[in-house]
mmCIF file of C-alpha atoms and ligand atoms in Angstrom:
data_model
loop_
_atom_site.group_PDB
_atom_site.id
_atom_site.type_symbol
_atom_site.label_atom_id
_atom_site.label_comp_id
_atom_site.label_asym_id
_atom_site.label_seq_id
_atom_site.Cartn_x
_atom_site.Cartn_y
_atom_site.Cartn_z
ATOM 1 C CA MET F 124 -4.838 18.010 10.084
ATOM 2 C CA ILE F 125 -7.947 16.177 11.299
ATOM 3 C CA ARG F 126 -8.176 15.872 15.046
ATOM 4 C CA ILE F 127 -10.627 13.455 16.591
ATOM 5 C CA ASP F 128 -11.144 14.452 20.197
ATOM 6 C CA SER F 129 -12.845 12.056 22.603
ATOM 7 C CA VAL F 130 -15.543 11.148 20.111
ATOM 8 C CA THR F 131 -18.327 8.727 21.009
ATOM 9 C CA LYS F 132 -21.133 7.487 18.787
ATOM 10 C CA ARG F 133 -24.120 5.851 20.397
ATOM 11 C CA TYR F 134 -26.796 4.826 17.900
ATOM 12 C CA PRO F 135 -30.466 5.315 18.879
ATOM 13 C CA ASP F 136 -30.803 1.611 19.728
ATOM 14 C CA GLY F 137 -28.084 2.012 22.355
ATOM 15 C CA THR F 138 -25.197 0.450 20.382
ATOM 16 C CA VAL F 139 -21.946 2.186 21.231
ATOM 17 C CA ALA F 140 -20.177 2.063 17.855
ATOM 18 C CA VAL F 141 -17.286 4.353 18.801
ATOM 19 C CA ASP F 142 -16.149 4.916 22.349
ATOM 20 C CA ARG F 143 -14.154 8.007 23.361
ATOM 21 C CA LEU F 144 -11.874 7.908 20.357
ATOM 22 C CA SER F 145 -9.014 10.420 20.244
ATOM 23 C CA LEU F 146 -6.313 10.674 17.616
ATOM 24 C CA GLU F 147 -4.711 13.025 15.125
ATOM 25 C CA ILE F 148 -4.688 12.283 11.411
ATOM 26 C CA PRO F 149 -1.634 13.906 9.852
ATOM 27 C CA ASP F 150 -1.841 15.807 6.559
ATOM 28 C CA ARG F 151 -0.604 14.369 3.282
ATOM 29 C CA SER F 152 -0.363 10.804 4.482
ATOM 30 C CA ILE F 153 -2.464 7.668 4.623
ATOM 31 C CA THR F 154 -4.093 6.883 7.953
ATOM 32 C CA VAL F 155 -5.698 3.460 8.089
ATOM 33 C CA PHE F 156 -8.439 2.327 10.471
ATOM 34 C CA VAL F 157 -8.325 -1.442 10.805
ATOM 35 C CA GLY F 158 -10.059 -3.943 13.035
ATOM 36 C CA PRO F 159 -12.615 -6.745 13.084
ATOM 37 C CA SER F 160 -16.081 -6.273 11.633
ATOM 38 C CA GLY F 161 -18.337 -4.073 13.751
ATOM 39 C CA CYS F 162 -15.561 -2.286 15.662
ATOM 40 C CA GLY F 163 -16.680 1.173 14.508
ATOM 41 C CA LYS F 164 -14.406 1.900 11.539
ATOM 42 C CA THR F 165 -17.119 2.980 9.109
ATOM 43 C CA THR F 166 -18.892 4.990 11.772
ATOM 44 C CA THR F 167 -15.649 6.839 12.504
ATOM 45 C CA LEU F 168 -15.051 7.576 8.816
ATOM 46 C CA ARG F 169 -18.603 8.830 8.353
ATOM 47 C CA MET F 170 -18.324 11.135 11.325
ATOM 48 C CA ILE F 171 -15.448 12.873 9.544
ATOM 49 C CA ASN F 172 -17.717 14.000 6.681
ATOM 50 C CA ARG F 173 -20.776 14.259 8.941
ATOM 51 C CA MET F 174 -22.765 11.477 7.343
ATOM 52 C CA VAL F 175 -22.998 10.385 10.980
ATOM 53 C CA GLU F 176 -23.044 12.907 13.807
ATOM 54 C CA PRO F 177 -21.142 12.085 17.007
ATOM 55 C CA SER F 178 -23.020 11.728 20.299
ATOM 56 C CA ALA F 179 -20.133 13.355 22.169
ATOM 57 C CA GLY F 180 -16.718 14.807 21.433
ATOM 58 C CA THR F 181 -15.469 16.978 18.582
ATOM 59 C CA ILE F 182 -13.717 16.589 15.261
ATOM 60 C CA LEU F 183 -11.513 19.447 14.120
ATOM 61 C CA LEU F 184 -10.401 20.040 10.560
ATOM 62 C CA ASP F 185 -7.398 22.371 10.473
ATOM 63 C CA GLY F 186 -8.342 23.537 13.935
ATOM 64 C CA VAL F 187 -11.994 24.279 13.114
ATOM 65 C CA ASP F 188 -14.835 22.225 14.616
ATOM 66 C CA ILE F 189 -16.541 20.514 11.678
ATOM 67 C CA GLN F 190 -19.913 21.087 13.371
ATOM 68 C CA LYS F 191 -19.382 24.784 12.736
ATOM 69 C CA GLN F 192 -18.929 24.342 8.990
ATOM 70 C CA PRO F 193 -21.755 24.068 6.464
ATOM 71 C CA VAL F 194 -22.036 20.379 5.716
ATOM 72 C CA ASN F 195 -21.900 20.888 1.949
ATOM 73 C CA THR F 196 -18.670 22.863 2.130
ATOM 74 C CA LEU F 197 -17.196 20.201 4.369
ATOM 75 C CA ARG F 198 -18.153 17.333 2.048
ATOM 76 C CA ARG F 199 -16.796 19.150 -0.981
ATOM 77 C CA SER F 200 -13.398 19.182 0.681
ATOM 78 C CA MET F 201 -13.570 15.407 1.099
ATOM 79 C CA GLY F 202 -13.716 12.816 -1.668
ATOM 80 C CA TYR F 203 -15.499 9.626 -0.643
ATOM 81 C CA VAL F 204 -14.879 6.153 -2.057
ATOM 82 C CA ILE F 205 -16.774 3.028 -1.022
ATOM 83 C CA GLN F 206 -16.685 -0.687 -1.702
ATOM 84 C CA ASN F 207 -18.024 -1.605 -5.163
ATOM 85 C CA ALA F 208 -17.330 2.013 -6.152
ATOM 86 C CA GLY F 209 -20.991 3.080 -5.791
ATOM 87 C CA LEU F 210 -21.128 4.446 -9.330
ATOM 88 C CA PHE F 211 -24.276 5.836 -10.906
ATOM 89 C CA GLN F 212 -25.324 2.955 -13.128
ATOM 90 C CA HIS F 213 -27.282 5.079 -15.601
ATOM 91 C CA ARG F 214 -24.399 7.481 -16.252
ATOM 92 C CA THR F 215 -21.375 6.936 -18.462
ATOM 93 C CA ILE F 216 -17.926 6.654 -16.905
ATOM 94 C CA VAL F 217 -16.932 10.157 -17.933
ATOM 95 C CA ASP F 218 -20.174 11.584 -16.525
ATOM 96 C CA ASN F 219 -19.712 9.649 -13.308
ATOM 97 C CA ILE F 220 -16.280 11.190 -12.810
ATOM 98 C CA ALA F 221 -17.542 14.650 -13.779
ATOM 99 C CA THR F 222 -20.381 14.536 -11.215
ATOM 100 C CA VAL F 223 -18.915 16.743 -8.503
ATOM 101 C CA PRO F 224 -17.326 19.336 -10.820
ATOM 102 C CA ARG F 225 -20.723 19.693 -12.537
ATOM 103 C CA LEU F 226 -22.404 20.157 -9.140
ATOM 104 C CA LEU F 227 -19.838 22.839 -8.435
ATOM 105 C CA GLY F 228 -20.948 24.644 -11.583
ATOM 106 C CA TRP F 229 -18.066 23.798 -13.924
ATOM 107 C CA SER F 230 -18.955 23.921 -17.616
ATOM 108 C CA LYS F 231 -19.665 20.571 -19.226
ATOM 109 C CA GLN F 232 -16.518 20.871 -21.330
ATOM 110 C CA ARG F 233 -14.224 21.675 -18.420
ATOM 111 C CA ALA F 234 -15.694 18.895 -16.263
ATOM 112 C CA ARG F 235 -15.219 16.365 -19.061
ATOM 113 C CA THR F 236 -11.667 17.441 -19.728
ATOM 114 C CA ARG F 237 -10.951 16.988 -16.053
ATOM 115 C CA ALA F 238 -12.623 13.556 -16.091
ATOM 116 C CA VAL F 239 -10.549 12.384 -19.041
ATOM 117 C CA GLU F 240 -7.377 13.620 -17.363
ATOM 118 C CA LEU F 241 -8.252 11.637 -14.220
ATOM 119 C CA MET F 242 -9.016 8.516 -16.227
ATOM 120 C CA GLU F 243 -5.540 8.696 -17.635
ATOM 121 C CA ARG F 244 -4.056 9.236 -14.196
ATOM 122 C CA MET F 245 -5.915 6.179 -12.884
ATOM 123 C CA GLY F 246 -4.709 4.003 -15.735
ATOM 124 C CA LEU F 247 -8.125 3.799 -17.425
ATOM 125 C CA ASP F 248 -8.121 3.690 -21.189
ATOM 126 C CA ALA F 249 -9.878 6.654 -22.819
ATOM 127 C CA SER F 250 -11.988 4.207 -24.826
ATOM 128 C CA LEU F 251 -13.896 3.383 -21.617
ATOM 129 C CA ALA F 252 -15.198 6.942 -21.244
ATOM 130 C CA LYS F 253 -18.503 6.355 -23.011
ATOM 131 C CA ARG F 254 -19.231 3.023 -21.375
ATOM 132 C CA TYR F 255 -21.576 2.398 -18.471
ATOM 133 C CA PRO F 256 -20.363 0.984 -15.140
ATOM 134 C CA TYR F 257 -21.749 -2.530 -15.791
ATOM 135 C CA GLN F 258 -19.495 -2.728 -18.855
ATOM 136 C CA LEU F 259 -16.357 -2.452 -16.699
ATOM 137 C CA SER F 260 -14.543 -5.011 -14.527
ATOM 138 C CA GLY F 261 -14.689 -4.640 -10.743
ATOM 139 C CA GLY F 262 -11.155 -3.280 -10.639
ATOM 140 C CA GLN F 263 -11.880 -0.730 -13.371
ATOM 141 C CA GLN F 264 -15.032 0.395 -11.568
ATOM 142 C CA GLN F 265 -13.012 0.883 -8.420
ATOM 143 C CA ARG F 266 -10.546 3.072 -10.338
ATOM 144 C CA VAL F 267 -13.468 5.125 -11.609
ATOM 145 C CA GLY F 268 -14.638 5.462 -8.007
ATOM 146 C CA VAL F 269 -11.263 6.893 -6.995
ATOM 147 C CA ALA F 270 -11.170 9.175 -10.050
ATOM 148 C CA ARG F 271 -14.632 10.477 -9.210
ATOM 149 C CA ALA F 272 -13.596 11.206 -5.622
ATOM 150 C CA LEU F 273 -10.538 13.126 -6.879
ATOM 151 C CA ALA F 274 -12.425 15.102 -9.528
ATOM 152 C CA ALA F 275 -12.797 18.378 -7.647
ATOM 153 C CA ASP F 276 -9.303 17.994 -6.184
ATOM 154 C CA PRO F 277 -10.355 17.772 -2.520
ATOM 155 C CA PRO F 278 -7.528 17.852 0.035
ATOM 156 C CA VAL F 279 -9.019 14.867 1.909
ATOM 157 C CA LEU F 280 -9.984 11.444 0.585
ATOM 158 C CA LEU F 281 -12.149 9.128 2.706
ATOM 159 C CA MET F 282 -12.029 5.500 1.573
ATOM 160 C CA ASP F 283 -14.243 2.794 3.072
ATOM 161 C CA GLU F 284 -13.055 -0.726 2.199
ATOM 162 C CA PRO F 285 -12.554 0.472 -1.379
ATOM 163 C CA PHE F 286 -10.670 -2.604 -2.598
ATOM 164 C CA SER F 287 -12.369 -5.353 -0.602
ATOM 165 C CA ALA F 288 -14.541 -6.695 -3.405
ATOM 166 C CA VAL F 289 -11.821 -7.299 -6.015
ATOM 167 C CA ASP F 290 -9.537 -10.299 -6.420
ATOM 168 C CA PRO F 291 -6.068 -10.270 -4.827
ATOM 169 C CA VAL F 292 -4.101 -9.485 -7.991
ATOM 170 C CA VAL F 293 -6.282 -6.542 -9.008
ATOM 171 C CA ARG F 294 -6.297 -5.443 -5.408
ATOM 172 C CA LYS F 295 -2.521 -5.296 -5.251
ATOM 173 C CA GLY F 296 -2.551 -3.173 -8.420
ATOM 174 C CA LEU F 297 -5.074 -0.770 -6.896
ATOM 175 C CA GLN F 298 -3.039 -0.505 -3.697
ATOM 176 C CA ASP F 299 0.125 0.294 -5.641
ATOM 177 C CA GLU F 300 -1.822 2.860 -7.631
ATOM 178 C CA LEU F 301 -3.086 4.497 -4.460
ATOM 179 C CA LEU F 302 0.436 4.755 -3.066
ATOM 180 C CA ARG F 303 1.585 6.317 -6.331
ATOM 181 C CA ILE F 304 -1.262 8.813 -6.364
ATOM 182 C CA GLN F 305 -0.632 9.681 -2.740
ATOM 183 C CA ALA F 306 3.049 10.327 -3.516
ATOM 184 C CA GLU F 307 2.094 12.466 -6.522
ATOM 185 C CA LEU F 308 -0.856 14.412 -5.151
ATOM 186 C CA GLY F 309 -0.144 14.476 -1.414
ATOM 187 C CA LYS F 310 -3.759 13.968 -0.344
ATOM 188 C CA THR F 311 -4.760 13.347 3.252
ATOM 189 C CA ILE F 312 -6.236 9.880 2.972
ATOM 190 C CA VAL F 313 -8.308 8.156 5.641
ATOM 191 C CA PHE F 314 -8.698 4.508 4.723
ATOM 192 C CA VAL F 315 -10.860 1.833 6.335
ATOM 193 C CA THR F 316 -10.126 -1.874 5.940
ATOM 194 C CA HIS F 317 -10.522 -5.112 7.901
ATOM 195 C CA ASP F 318 -7.355 -6.465 6.254
ATOM 196 C CA ILE F 319 -4.272 -5.972 8.405
ATOM 197 C CA ASP F 320 -1.875 -6.646 5.511
ATOM 198 C CA GLU F 321 -3.529 -3.894 3.497
ATOM 199 C CA ALA F 322 -3.268 -1.592 6.530
ATOM 200 C CA ILE F 323 0.435 -2.331 6.927
ATOM 201 C CA LYS F 324 1.150 -1.862 3.253
ATOM 202 C CA LEU F 325 -0.736 1.422 2.836
ATOM 203 C CA GLY F 326 -0.657 3.108 6.215
ATOM 204 C CA THR F 327 1.666 5.878 7.261
ATOM 205 C CA MET F 328 -0.200 5.543 10.536
ATOM 206 C CA VAL F 329 -2.436 2.629 11.490
ATOM 207 C CA ALA F 330 -5.256 2.803 14.047
ATOM 208 C CA VAL F 331 -6.182 -0.672 15.281
ATOM 209 C CA MET F 332 -9.717 -0.688 16.698
ATOM 210 C CA ARG F 333 -11.279 -3.334 18.883
ATOM 211 C CA THR F 334 -14.909 -4.359 19.280
ATOM 212 C CA GLY F 335 -16.816 -1.752 21.226
ATOM 213 C CA GLY F 336 -15.323 1.072 19.177
ATOM 214 C CA ARG F 337 -12.179 1.524 21.236
ATOM 215 C CA LEU F 338 -8.745 2.339 19.973
ATOM 216 C CA ALA F 339 -6.326 -0.510 20.674
ATOM 217 C CA GLN F 340 -3.171 1.039 19.209
ATOM 218 C CA TYR F 341 -2.214 3.937 16.962
ATOM 219 C CA ALA F 342 1.251 3.688 15.463
ATOM 220 C CA PRO F 343 3.275 3.483 12.244
ATOM 221 C CA PRO F 344 3.105 -0.043 10.794
ATOM 222 C CA ALA F 345 6.711 -0.995 11.567
ATOM 223 C CA GLU F 346 6.127 -0.103 15.209
ATOM 224 C CA LEU F 347 2.911 -2.154 15.340
ATOM 225 C CA LEU F 348 4.844 -5.160 14.112
ATOM 226 C CA THR F 349 7.662 -4.721 16.629
ATOM 227 C CA GLU F 350 5.676 -3.643 19.626
ATOM 228 C CA PRO F 351 1.996 -4.599 19.582
ATOM 229 C CA ALA F 352 0.362 -2.868 22.550
ATOM 230 C CA ASP F 353 -1.367 -5.984 23.862
ATOM 231 C CA SER F 354 -2.405 -9.526 23.007
ATOM 232 C CA PHE F 355 -5.447 -8.337 21.033
ATOM 233 C CA VAL F 356 -3.240 -6.357 18.642
ATOM 234 C CA GLU F 357 -0.704 -9.174 18.547
ATOM 235 C CA ASP F 358 -3.378 -11.728 17.616
ATOM 236 C CA PHE F 359 -4.865 -9.365 15.069
ATOM 237 C CA LEU F 360 -1.489 -8.845 13.406
ATOM 238 C CA GLY F 361 -1.131 -12.599 12.992
ATOM 239 C CA THR F 362 1.996 -14.648 12.478
ATOM 240 C CA ASP F 363 5.388 -13.804 10.948
ATOM 241 C CA ARG F 364 5.565 -10.326 12.444
ATOM 242 C CA GLY F 365 9.359 -10.371 12.348
ATOM 243 C CA ILE F 366 9.525 -11.420 8.722
ATOM 244 C CA ARG F 367 6.866 -8.902 7.714
ATOM 245 C CA ARG F 368 8.707 -6.107 9.475
ATOM 246 C CA LEU F 369 11.654 -6.729 7.152
ATOM 247 C CA SER F 370 9.558 -5.040 4.446
ATOM 248 C CA PHE F 371 10.433 -1.748 6.117
ATOM 249 C CA PHE F 372 14.206 -2.272 5.872
ATOM 250 C CA PRO F 373 15.793 -1.361 2.540
ATOM 251 C CA SER F 374 18.109 -3.762 0.743
ATOM 252 C CA ALA F 375 20.332 -0.846 -0.292
ATOM 253 C CA ASP F 376 22.809 -1.429 2.532
ATOM 254 C CA LEU F 377 23.464 -5.046 1.605
ATOM 255 C CA GLU F 378 26.992 -5.530 0.382
ATOM 256 C CA LEU F 379 26.847 -7.502 -2.821
ATOM 257 C CA LEU F 380 29.664 -9.628 -4.183
ATOM 258 C CA THR F 381 30.462 -9.501 -7.839
ATOM 259 C CA SER F 382 33.308 -12.030 -7.837
ATOM 260 C CA PRO F 383 31.083 -15.147 -8.149
ATOM 261 C CA ILE F 384 29.510 -13.880 -11.361
ATOM 262 C CA VAL F 385 30.522 -15.113 -14.776
ATOM 263 C CA ALA F 386 29.194 -13.763 -18.005
ATOM 264 C CA VAL F 387 28.866 -16.218 -20.856
ATOM 265 C CA ASP F 388 27.922 -16.051 -24.443
ATOM 266 C CA ALA F 389 25.023 -18.500 -24.297
ATOM 267 C CA ASP F 390 25.119 -19.178 -28.020
ATOM 268 C CA ALA F 391 28.799 -19.964 -28.158
ATOM 269 C CA GLY F 392 28.752 -21.770 -24.813
ATOM 270 C CA LYS F 393 32.110 -20.272 -23.868
ATOM 271 C CA ILE F 394 33.006 -18.551 -20.655
ATOM 272 C CA ALA F 395 33.777 -14.900 -21.288
ATOM 273 C CA ALA F 396 34.955 -14.230 -17.760
ATOM 274 C CA ARG F 397 35.379 -16.221 -14.594
ATOM 275 C CA SER F 398 36.390 -15.843 -10.982
ATOM 276 C CA ALA F 399 36.247 -16.686 -7.281
ATOM 277 C CA ASP F 400 36.501 -19.849 -5.305
ATOM 278 C CA VAL F 401 32.920 -20.185 -4.041
ATOM 279 C CA PRO F 402 30.763 -23.325 -4.275
ATOM 280 C CA HIS F 403 28.644 -21.909 -7.073
ATOM 281 C CA LEU F 404 29.036 -19.271 -9.717
ATOM 282 C CA LEU F 405 26.176 -17.229 -11.058
ATOM 283 C CA VAL F 406 26.119 -17.380 -14.818
ATOM 284 C CA THR F 407 24.739 -14.438 -16.746
ATOM 285 C CA ASP F 408 24.413 -13.733 -20.426
ATOM 286 C CA LEU F 409 26.612 -11.073 -21.963
ATOM 287 C CA GLU F 410 24.024 -8.411 -21.124
ATOM 288 C CA GLY F 411 24.242 -9.341 -17.471
ATOM 289 C CA LYS F 412 20.841 -11.042 -17.221
ATOM 290 C CA PRO F 413 20.976 -14.069 -14.863
ATOM 291 C CA LEU F 414 20.859 -17.564 -16.353
ATOM 292 C CA GLY F 415 21.412 -19.733 -13.267
ATOM 293 C CA TRP F 416 23.950 -21.139 -10.831
ATOM 294 C CA GLY F 417 26.636 -23.630 -11.801
ATOM 295 C CA GLU F 418 29.544 -25.370 -10.118
ATOM 296 C CA PRO F 419 32.911 -24.002 -11.164
ATOM 297 C CA LYS F 420 34.185 -27.406 -12.332
ATOM 298 C CA ASP F 421 31.265 -27.737 -14.758
ATOM 299 C CA LEU F 422 31.633 -24.200 -15.987
ATOM 300 C CA THR F 423 35.297 -24.405 -16.744
ATOM 301 C CA ALA F 424 34.587 -27.520 -18.780
ATOM 302 C CA GLY F 425 33.588 -25.241 -21.612
ATOM 303 C CA GLU F 426 30.118 -25.986 -22.851
ATOM 304 C CA ILE F 427 27.413 -24.267 -20.815
ATOM 305 C CA VAL F 428 23.848 -25.460 -21.128
ATOM 306 C CA PRO F 429 21.622 -22.906 -19.420
ATOM 307 C CA GLU F 430 18.960 -25.594 -18.809
ATOM 308 C CA ARG F 431 21.402 -27.585 -16.698
ATOM 309 C CA LEU F 432 22.147 -24.684 -14.371
ATOM 310 C CA LEU F 433 20.403 -24.440 -10.999
ATOM 311 C CA SER F 434 17.582 -21.907 -10.891
ATOM 312 C CA HIS F 435 18.534 -18.410 -9.762
ATOM 313 C CA GLY F 436 14.994 -17.907 -8.443
ATOM 314 C CA ARG F 437 13.360 -14.520 -8.485
ATOM 315 C CA PRO F 438 16.035 -11.865 -8.012
ATOM 316 C CA PHE F 439 15.523 -8.820 -5.791
ATOM 317 C CA VAL F 440 15.981 -5.273 -7.077
ATOM 318 C CA HIS F 441 18.895 -3.916 -5.088
ATOM 319 C CA GLY F 442 18.010 -0.632 -3.403
ATOM 320 C CA LYS F 443 14.347 -0.769 -4.383
ATOM 321 C CA ASP F 444 13.190 -4.008 -2.790
ATOM 322 C CA SER F 445 13.333 -4.617 0.935
ATOM 323 C CA LEU F 446 15.410 -6.978 3.055
ATOM 324 C CA ARG F 447 12.318 -9.185 3.075
ATOM 325 C CA ALA F 448 12.558 -9.654 -0.684
ATOM 326 C CA ALA F 449 16.291 -10.339 -0.488
ATOM 327 C CA LEU F 450 15.814 -12.898 2.277
ATOM 328 C CA ASP F 451 12.994 -14.574 0.392
ATOM 329 C CA CYS F 452 15.198 -14.830 -2.650
ATOM 330 C CA ALA F 453 18.040 -16.400 -0.636
ATOM 331 C CA VAL F 454 15.702 -18.817 1.166
ATOM 332 C CA LEU F 455 14.281 -20.044 -2.143
ATOM 333 C CA SER F 456 17.663 -20.214 -3.850
ATOM 334 C CA PRO F 457 19.127 -23.723 -4.180
ATOM 335 C CA THR F 458 22.544 -22.270 -3.349
ATOM 336 C CA GLY F 459 21.408 -20.110 -0.429
ATOM 337 C CA TRP F 460 22.591 -17.009 -2.281
ATOM 338 C CA ALA F 461 20.266 -14.240 -3.428
ATOM 339 C CA VAL F 462 20.697 -12.484 -6.757
ATOM 340 C CA GLY F 463 20.500 -8.694 -6.799
ATOM 341 C CA VAL F 464 19.576 -6.951 -10.048
ATOM 342 C CA ASP F 465 19.116 -3.338 -11.124
ATOM 343 C CA GLY F 466 15.866 -1.894 -12.452
ATOM 344 C CA THR F 467 16.544 -3.360 -15.888
ATOM 345 C CA GLY F 468 17.089 -6.901 -14.606
ATOM 346 C CA ARG F 469 20.893 -6.896 -14.970
ATOM 347 C CA VAL F 470 22.776 -8.590 -12.155
ATOM 348 C CA VAL F 471 24.572 -6.171 -9.857
ATOM 349 C CA GLY F 472 25.789 -8.760 -7.359
ATOM 350 C CA VAL F 473 24.972 -11.734 -5.176
ATOM 351 C CA VAL F 474 24.652 -12.048 -1.412
ATOM 352 C CA SER F 475 24.589 -15.027 0.931
ATOM 353 C CA GLN F 476 21.936 -15.935 3.494
ATOM 354 C CA GLN F 477 24.514 -15.320 6.203
ATOM 355 C CA ALA F 478 25.217 -11.786 5.000
ATOM 356 C CA ILE F 479 21.490 -11.029 4.798
ATOM 357 C CA GLY F 480 21.069 -12.453 8.314
ATOM 358 C CA GLU F 481 23.776 -10.114 9.560
ATOM 359 C CA ALA F 482 22.140 -7.132 7.833
ATOM 360 C CA ILE F 483 18.818 -8.040 9.479
ATOM 361 C CA ARG F 484 20.481 -8.160 12.878
ATOM 362 C CA LEU F 485 22.061 -4.733 12.304
ATOM 363 C CA ALA F 486 18.795 -3.255 11.003
ATOM 364 C CA HIS F 487 16.923 -4.478 14.086
ATOM 365 C CA ALA F 488 19.613 -3.113 16.392
ATOM 366 C CA HIS F 489 19.478 0.201 14.540
ATOM 367 C CA GLY F 490 15.659 0.219 14.761
ATOM 368 C CA ARG F 491 15.825 -0.436 18.502
ATOM 369 C CA ALA F 492 18.363 2.358 18.990
ATOM 370 C CA GLU F 493 16.049 4.746 17.116
ATOM 371 C CA ASP F 494 13.092 3.658 19.246
ATOM 372 C CA ASP F 495 15.127 4.226 22.411
ATOM 373 C CA ALA F 496 16.188 7.669 21.162
ATOM 374 C CA ARG F 497 12.547 8.550 20.476
ATOM 375 C CA ALA F 498 11.452 7.270 23.877
ATOM 376 C CA ALA F 499 14.177 9.388 25.511
ATOM 377 C CA GLY F 500 12.745 12.392 23.667
HETATM 378 P P1 ADP J 252 -17.119 -1.535 11.073
HETATM 379 O O1 ADP J 252 -17.036 -0.524 9.998
HETATM 380 O O2 ADP J 252 -15.890 -1.622 11.899
HETATM 381 O O3 ADP J 252 -17.568 -2.889 10.601
HETATM 382 P P2 ADP J 252 -19.450 -0.019 11.923
HETATM 383 O O4 ADP J 252 -18.976 1.343 12.217
HETATM 384 O O5 ADP J 252 -20.154 -0.269 10.650
HETATM 385 O O6 ADP J 252 -18.252 -1.053 12.130
HETATM 386 O O7 ADP J 252 -20.426 -0.482 13.094
HETATM 387 C C1 ADP J 252 -20.054 -0.409 14.463
HETATM 388 C C2 ADP J 252 -21.196 -0.930 15.324
HETATM 389 O O8 ADP J 252 -22.313 -0.051 15.204
HETATM 390 C C3 ADP J 252 -21.709 -2.306 14.931
HETATM 391 O O9 ADP J 252 -22.096 -2.985 16.091
HETATM 392 C C4 ADP J 252 -22.907 -1.989 14.075
HETATM 393 O O10 ADP J 252 -23.843 -3.039 14.119
HETATM 394 C C5 ADP J 252 -23.453 -0.755 14.748
HETATM 395 N N1 ADP J 252 -24.168 0.137 13.813
HETATM 396 C C6 ADP J 252 -23.707 0.650 12.647
HETATM 397 N N2 ADP J 252 -24.619 1.455 12.083
HETATM 398 C C7 ADP J 252 -25.692 1.438 12.901
HETATM 399 C C8 ADP J 252 -26.972 2.085 12.898
HETATM 400 N N3 ADP J 252 -27.326 2.899 11.905
HETATM 401 N N4 ADP J 252 -27.808 1.817 13.907
HETATM 402 C C9 ADP J 252 -27.466 0.988 14.917
HETATM 403 N N5 ADP J 252 -26.276 0.370 15.006
HETATM 404 C C10 ADP J 252 -25.402 0.597 14.016
#
């Protein structure tokens, strides 16, 4: 565990970048520092690996004051990733990743083997190993940056706006990758971003900082969304807090109906099964993949033209996706019903907006009860 205890950083010109900051960063989780530009996030991160020394206060790593540790030993226990990856331009990708192991005295062969293994883990094709950084896309370079930071298997990973310079699609991929790596490797990750959505997606704990280097709130993301500490945090979180919080509620508890589903042989145009007296029936092919919604009177007529069915929209994966995804699906559906599928895209059932609304109400009530229980100790 990293414990930041009443830490202040005053730069020589008098700027107070961080002001009496205290918090505990739990092991094997992602702690995100978020806030507007200039609020002291980078300074805080750099104090953890002693690239910046605090003016007052202490930082403890597993109970030991980091001031009392040789700085090289400390930094070796902490991978560091920055925006634009910060790769050595004159070294190949594999040599970039092998940098720290080589510094630690690993043989060239062992360091390279490790580098290739990490490339694979980061989803980088082995054919990129001999290239130079400028021959890679921004997203690929960022993956190399993460691989390089992981090379000597440090328990802690410090990441300073690592994904800020890539486009939104690549960025989402990198975020998903980071969550996967975290789940696999159980690193203690300290992550700096100015993007609140990124903080909410990645953070186990989120520290919202305000200008002047002060901590505004430190909480799990779902709690931030429900109970922002003050109007600064509320404004920083932005709109749709309630909707965004639904991302933390699983769709697994939704009760799906199977009666309004009919499977048809699309080629033959005949109904293979039919049921239920609801306004619309969801038509699937014989494999169970959704084709669209139709009115029962049209369906019983015999010929089914998939193109004439109403769109089923983008289904949600029951159990994997959140209530937010299910609600979105229902809101966009022309029938007001959301389609739930399994991991292979086969329909497992449908659910109405009303039923999702009821599940949301129950989830909120349950969340409140849990909060009350926590508050009561
Ligand atoms: P953030 O990462 O949240 O954008 P920083 O930690 O980079 O914030 O900076 C916090 C404050 O400290 C800012 O006002 C910045 O201008 C100031 N600052 C950062 N580095 C230095 C420095 N080396 N000397 C003087 N002021 C600095």
